[in-house]
Amino acid sequence: MKIPTILLAAALALAAAAPLSAANSYQLKMTAVNGKLSYAHSQKNEAGTQNDFAGKAEAKTEKKPDIVFKSLLKETKGGVPVLNYTFELAGEEAGLPVMRAASEVALVPGKKILAAVYGPWRYYLELEGRAPKPGDAGNYQLSAELACGQAVLPVRVAALKGSRAEISGFSAEGGKKRKLYVSLLPGLKEVKGGLELQYSAALTEDGAAAGAAEGKAELLTGLLKTVPAGENCKISLKAVGF
């Protein structure tokens, strides 16, 4: 029996818009980029299944760094898969990753997002495929810049409203060994034209505490807000939806 074209089109549309289930799987790709350096990893993720990887990244260079990538596609937001992940990129010193990011983001299939930025490193996530419909995924790009004396350390991380995001890293520049940790939680309180951002940041230099910031800030979307943090520090914050 021949199926009428209009019924076939309707069935295909319903299938495309169906919620993510345990039977759904996606090819998930992550990339860490620093100038001409590019490290990648690709894996198959099934809905509701934790997928952990620890090993060498894919790279065109002879030296391939160790990475840790823990991921879980756990639900959908308006038909868009939501990914909970933790990523670490190993550095020269054991136990001190040059970048670590952990967050929860909505990933529209076929659309690569900038998931995190730490120093010169930019971290991207992408689900292969094609989205059933375009639209706003509901993510926020959160920016935080902690300035303590001559040390100015900007970071960025993407997150869904109500999901905590963490980013940290280690660098050894200008004779200083610095470790920075930043935690951001967007959207605990509704703000007209923006959101409330809960933040916490801590900086160490050569093993000693060099600055910290903690509190809540009401942000208007896309506008930078600078808040004093202790005697020698300030933190600048911004949130942009995408």
JSON list of C-alpha atoms in Angstrom, two decimals, residues 27-149:
[
{"chain": "A", "resi": 27, "resn": "GLN", "atom": "CA", "xyz": [29.20, 10.86, 17.74]},
{"chain": "A", "resi": 28, "resn": "LEU", "atom": "CA", "xyz": [30.64, 13.41, 20.15]},
{"chain": "A", "resi": 29, "resn": "LYS", "atom": "CA", "xyz": [33.76, 15.37, 19.25]},
{"chain": "A", "resi": 30, "resn": "MET", "atom": "CA", "xyz": [35.89, 17.59, 21.48]},
{"chain": "A", "resi": 31, "resn": "THR", "atom": "CA", "xyz": [38.83, 19.75, 20.44]},
{"chain": "A", "resi": 32, "resn": "ALA", "atom": "CA", "xyz": [41.36, 21.75, 22.48]},
{"chain": "A", "resi": 33, "resn": "VAL", "atom": "CA", "xyz": [43.15, 24.47, 20.50]},
{"chain": "A", "resi": 34, "resn": "ASN", "atom": "CA", "xyz": [46.09, 26.71, 21.36]},
{"chain": "A", "resi": 35, "resn": "GLY", "atom": "CA", "xyz": [47.35, 28.63, 18.32]},
{"chain": "A", "resi": 36, "resn": "LYS", "atom": "CA", "xyz": [48.67, 26.02, 15.88]},
{"chain": "A", "resi": 37, "resn": "LEU", "atom": "CA", "xyz": [48.32, 23.22, 18.44]},
{"chain": "A", "resi": 38, "resn": "SER", "atom": "CA", "xyz": [45.13, 21.19, 18.13]},
{"chain": "A", "resi": 39, "resn": "TYR", "atom": "CA", "xyz": [44.22, 18.12, 20.19]},
{"chain": "A", "resi": 40, "resn": "ALA", "atom": "CA", "xyz": [41.03, 16.15, 19.60]},
{"chain": "A", "resi": 41, "resn": "HIS", "atom": "CA", "xyz": [39.01, 13.16, 20.73]},
{"chain": "A", "resi": 42, "resn": "SER", "atom": "CA", "xyz": [35.90, 11.59, 19.21]},
{"chain": "A", "resi": 43, "resn": "GLN", "atom": "CA", "xyz": [33.62, 8.95, 20.70]},
{"chain": "A", "resi": 44, "resn": "LYS", "atom": "CA", "xyz": [30.14, 7.47, 20.47]},
{"chain": "A", "resi": 45, "resn": "ASN", "atom": "CA", "xyz": [27.77, 8.50, 23.26]},
{"chain": "A", "resi": 46, "resn": "GLU", "atom": "CA", "xyz": [24.48, 6.76, 24.00]},
{"chain": "A", "resi": 47, "resn": "ALA", "atom": "CA", "xyz": [21.75, 8.52, 25.92]},
{"chain": "A", "resi": 48, "resn": "GLY", "atom": "CA", "xyz": [21.77, 7.76, 29.64]},
{"chain": "A", "resi": 49, "resn": "THR", "atom": "CA", "xyz": [25.16, 6.01, 29.57]},
{"chain": "A", "resi": 50, "resn": "GLN", "atom": "CA", "xyz": [28.26, 7.40, 31.27]},
{"chain": "A", "resi": 51, "resn": "ASN", "atom": "CA", "xyz": [31.22, 7.41, 28.89]},
{"chain": "A", "resi": 52, "resn": "ASP", "atom": "CA", "xyz": [34.68, 7.89, 30.42]},
{"chain": "A", "resi": 53, "resn": "PHE", "atom": "CA", "xyz": [37.94, 8.18, 28.50]},
{"chain": "A", "resi": 54, "resn": "ALA", "atom": "CA", "xyz": [41.50, 8.57, 29.77]},
{"chain": "A", "resi": 55, "resn": "GLY", "atom": "CA", "xyz": [44.35, 8.36, 27.29]},
{"chain": "A", "resi": 56, "resn": "LYS", "atom": "CA", "xyz": [46.21, 10.13, 24.51]},
{"chain": "A", "resi": 57, "resn": "ALA", "atom": "CA", "xyz": [44.52, 12.84, 22.47]},
{"chain": "A", "resi": 58, "resn": "GLU", "atom": "CA", "xyz": [44.45, 12.73, 18.67]},
{"chain": "A", "resi": 59, "resn": "ALA", "atom": "CA", "xyz": [47.03, 15.14, 17.22]},
{"chain": "A", "resi": 60, "resn": "LYS", "atom": "CA", "xyz": [49.04, 15.76, 14.06]},
{"chain": "A", "resi": 61, "resn": "THR", "atom": "CA", "xyz": [52.12, 16.46, 16.17]},
{"chain": "A", "resi": 62, "resn": "GLU", "atom": "CA", "xyz": [54.43, 13.70, 17.36]},
{"chain": "A", "resi": 63, "resn": "LYS", "atom": "CA", "xyz": [53.74, 14.56, 20.99]},
{"chain": "A", "resi": 64, "resn": "LYS", "atom": "CA", "xyz": [50.23, 13.60, 22.06]},
{"chain": "A", "resi": 65, "resn": "PRO", "atom": "CA", "xyz": [49.15, 14.79, 25.53]},
{"chain": "A", "resi": 66, "resn": "ASP", "atom": "CA", "xyz": [47.05, 12.84, 28.00]},
{"chain": "A", "resi": 67, "resn": "ILE", "atom": "CA", "xyz": [43.43, 13.87, 28.38]},
{"chain": "A", "resi": 68, "resn": "VAL", "atom": "CA", "xyz": [40.52, 12.86, 30.60]},
{"chain": "A", "resi": 69, "resn": "PHE", "atom": "CA", "xyz": [37.01, 13.18, 29.20]},
{"chain": "A", "resi": 70, "resn": "LYS", "atom": "CA", "xyz": [33.95, 12.09, 31.20]},
{"chain": "A", "resi": 71, "resn": "SER", "atom": "CA", "xyz": [30.59, 12.60, 29.54]},
{"chain": "A", "resi": 72, "resn": "LEU", "atom": "CA", "xyz": [26.91, 11.81, 30.00]},
{"chain": "A", "resi": 73, "resn": "LEU", "atom": "CA", "xyz": [24.04, 12.59, 27.60]},
{"chain": "A", "resi": 74, "resn": "LYS", "atom": "CA", "xyz": [21.31, 12.51, 30.17]},
{"chain": "A", "resi": 75, "resn": "GLU", "atom": "CA", "xyz": [18.18, 14.33, 28.98]},
{"chain": "A", "resi": 76, "resn": "THR", "atom": "CA", "xyz": [16.82, 16.77, 26.44]},
{"chain": "A", "resi": 77, "resn": "LYS", "atom": "CA", "xyz": [15.94, 20.45, 26.52]},
{"chain": "A", "resi": 78, "resn": "GLY", "atom": "CA", "xyz": [13.26, 21.14, 23.92]},
{"chain": "A", "resi": 79, "resn": "GLY", "atom": "CA", "xyz": [14.47, 18.15, 21.89]},
{"chain": "A", "resi": 80, "resn": "VAL", "atom": "CA", "xyz": [18.14, 19.18, 22.15]},
{"chain": "A", "resi": 81, "resn": "PRO", "atom": "CA", "xyz": [20.56, 16.73, 23.87]},
{"chain": "A", "resi": 82, "resn": "VAL", "atom": "CA", "xyz": [22.09, 17.91, 27.16]},
{"chain": "A", "resi": 83, "resn": "LEU", "atom": "CA", "xyz": [25.68, 16.94, 27.94]},
{"chain": "A", "resi": 84, "resn": "ASN", "atom": "CA", "xyz": [27.22, 16.78, 31.40]},
{"chain": "A", "resi": 85, "resn": "TYR", "atom": "CA", "xyz": [31.02, 16.60, 31.06]},
{"chain": "A", "resi": 86, "resn": "THR", "atom": "CA", "xyz": [34.43, 16.92, 32.69]},
{"chain": "A", "resi": 87, "resn": "PHE", "atom": "CA", "xyz": [37.55, 17.54, 30.62]},
{"chain": "A", "resi": 88, "resn": "GLU", "atom": "CA", "xyz": [41.23, 17.68, 31.61]},
{"chain": "A", "resi": 89, "resn": "LEU", "atom": "CA", "xyz": [44.28, 18.41, 29.47]},
{"chain": "A", "resi": 90, "resn": "ALA", "atom": "CA", "xyz": [47.53, 17.27, 31.08]},
{"chain": "A", "resi": 91, "resn": "GLY", "atom": "CA", "xyz": [50.50, 19.60, 31.30]},
{"chain": "A", "resi": 92, "resn": "GLU", "atom": "CA", "xyz": [54.23, 19.16, 31.76]},
{"chain": "A", "resi": 93, "resn": "GLU", "atom": "CA", "xyz": [53.92, 18.73, 35.54]},
{"chain": "A", "resi": 94, "resn": "ALA", "atom": "CA", "xyz": [52.12, 15.65, 36.86]},
{"chain": "A", "resi": 95, "resn": "GLY", "atom": "CA", "xyz": [48.83, 16.39, 38.60]},
{"chain": "A", "resi": 96, "resn": "LEU", "atom": "CA", "xyz": [48.67, 19.95, 37.26]},
{"chain": "A", "resi": 97, "resn": "PRO", "atom": "CA", "xyz": [46.46, 20.04, 34.15]},
{"chain": "A", "resi": 98, "resn": "VAL", "atom": "CA", "xyz": [46.91, 23.14, 32.00]},
{"chain": "A", "resi": 99, "resn": "MET", "atom": "CA", "xyz": [43.13, 23.21, 31.70]},
{"chain": "A", "resi": 100, "resn": "ARG", "atom": "CA", "xyz": [40.18, 21.54, 33.40]},
{"chain": "A", "resi": 101, "resn": "ALA", "atom": "CA", "xyz": [36.52, 22.29, 32.67]},
{"chain": "A", "resi": 102, "resn": "ALA", "atom": "CA", "xyz": [33.30, 20.76, 34.01]},
{"chain": "A", "resi": 103, "resn": "SER", "atom": "CA", "xyz": [29.81, 21.88, 33.05]},
{"chain": "A", "resi": 104, "resn": "GLU", "atom": "CA", "xyz": [26.42, 21.02, 31.59]},
{"chain": "A", "resi": 105, "resn": "VAL", "atom": "CA", "xyz": [25.45, 22.31, 28.16]},
{"chain": "A", "resi": 106, "resn": "ALA", "atom": "CA", "xyz": [22.78, 21.78, 25.52]},
{"chain": "A", "resi": 107, "resn": "LEU", "atom": "CA", "xyz": [24.33, 20.63, 22.23]},
{"chain": "A", "resi": 108, "resn": "VAL", "atom": "CA", "xyz": [22.43, 21.17, 19.00]},
{"chain": "A", "resi": 109, "resn": "PRO", "atom": "CA", "xyz": [23.58, 18.38, 16.63]},
{"chain": "A", "resi": 110, "resn": "GLY", "atom": "CA", "xyz": [25.82, 19.76, 13.90]},
{"chain": "A", "resi": 111, "resn": "LYS", "atom": "CA", "xyz": [26.57, 22.99, 15.78]},
{"chain": "A", "resi": 112, "resn": "LYS", "atom": "CA", "xyz": [30.02, 23.33, 17.37]},
{"chain": "A", "resi": 113, "resn": "ILE", "atom": "CA", "xyz": [30.13, 25.42, 20.55]},
{"chain": "A", "resi": 114, "resn": "LEU", "atom": "CA", "xyz": [32.95, 27.14, 22.38]},
{"chain": "A", "resi": 115, "resn": "ALA", "atom": "CA", "xyz": [32.63, 25.32, 25.70]},
{"chain": "A", "resi": 116, "resn": "ALA", "atom": "CA", "xyz": [35.52, 26.86, 27.66]},
{"chain": "A", "resi": 117, "resn": "VAL", "atom": "CA", "xyz": [38.51, 29.20, 27.47]},
{"chain": "A", "resi": 118, "resn": "TYR", "atom": "CA", "xyz": [41.48, 29.19, 29.85]},
{"chain": "A", "resi": 119, "resn": "GLY", "atom": "CA", "xyz": [44.50, 31.32, 28.98]},
{"chain": "A", "resi": 120, "resn": "PRO", "atom": "CA", "xyz": [45.49, 30.52, 25.38]},
{"chain": "A", "resi": 121, "resn": "TRP", "atom": "CA", "xyz": [43.44, 27.31, 25.33]},
{"chain": "A", "resi": 122, "resn": "ARG", "atom": "CA", "xyz": [40.03, 27.17, 23.64]},
{"chain": "A", "resi": 123, "resn": "TYR", "atom": "CA", "xyz": [37.87, 24.07, 24.11]},
{"chain": "A", "resi": 124, "resn": "TYR", "atom": "CA", "xyz": [35.11, 23.08, 21.67]},
{"chain": "A", "resi": 125, "resn": "LEU", "atom": "CA", "xyz": [32.31, 20.48, 21.78]},
{"chain": "A", "resi": 126, "resn": "GLU", "atom": "CA", "xyz": [30.19, 19.18, 18.91]},
{"chain": "A", "resi": 127, "resn": "LEU", "atom": "CA", "xyz": [27.61, 16.45, 18.30]},
{"chain": "A", "resi": 128, "resn": "GLU", "atom": "CA", "xyz": [27.69, 15.21, 14.73]},
{"chain": "A", "resi": 129, "resn": "GLY", "atom": "CA", "xyz": [24.39, 15.16, 12.89]},
{"chain": "A", "resi": 130, "resn": "ARG", "atom": "CA", "xyz": [21.68, 17.61, 11.97]},
{"chain": "A", "resi": 131, "resn": "ALA", "atom": "CA", "xyz": [19.25, 19.33, 14.31]},
{"chain": "A", "resi": 132, "resn": "PRO", "atom": "CA", "xyz": [15.53, 18.71, 13.68]},
{"chain": "A", "resi": 133, "resn": "LYS", "atom": "CA", "xyz": [14.97, 22.45, 14.02]},
{"chain": "A", "resi": 134, "resn": "PRO", "atom": "CA", "xyz": [17.19, 25.49, 14.61]},
{"chain": "A", "resi": 135, "resn": "GLY", "atom": "CA", "xyz": [16.84, 27.60, 17.72]},
{"chain": "A", "resi": 136, "resn": "ASP", "atom": "CA", "xyz": [18.33, 28.86, 20.95]},
{"chain": "A", "resi": 137, "resn": "ALA", "atom": "CA", "xyz": [19.84, 25.99, 22.94]},
{"chain": "A", "resi": 138, "resn": "GLY", "atom": "CA", "xyz": [19.40, 27.87, 26.23]},
{"chain": "A", "resi": 139, "resn": "ASN", "atom": "CA", "xyz": [23.10, 28.04, 27.09]},
{"chain": "A", "resi": 140, "resn": "TYR", "atom": "CA", "xyz": [24.97, 30.98, 28.59]},
{"chain": "A", "resi": 141, "resn": "GLN", "atom": "CA", "xyz": [28.55, 31.95, 27.80]},
{"chain": "A", "resi": 142, "resn": "LEU", "atom": "CA", "xyz": [29.93, 33.01, 31.19]},
{"chain": "A", "resi": 143, "resn": "SER", "atom": "CA", "xyz": [33.04, 35.20, 31.40]},
{"chain": "A", "resi": 144, "resn": "ALA", "atom": "CA", "xyz": [35.06, 35.90, 34.54]},
{"chain": "A", "resi": 145, "resn": "GLU", "atom": "CA", "xyz": [38.30, 37.87, 34.83]},
{"chain": "A", "resi": 146, "resn": "LEU", "atom": "CA", "xyz": [40.10, 37.89, 38.17]},
{"chain": "A", "resi": 147, "resn": "ALA", "atom": "CA", "xyz": [42.63, 40.71, 38.48]},
{"chain": "A", "resi": 148, "resn": "CYS", "atom": "CA", "xyz": [44.99, 40.69, 41.48]},
{"chain": "A", "resi": 149, "resn": "GLY", "atom": "CA", "xyz": [47.88, 43.13, 41.27]}
]
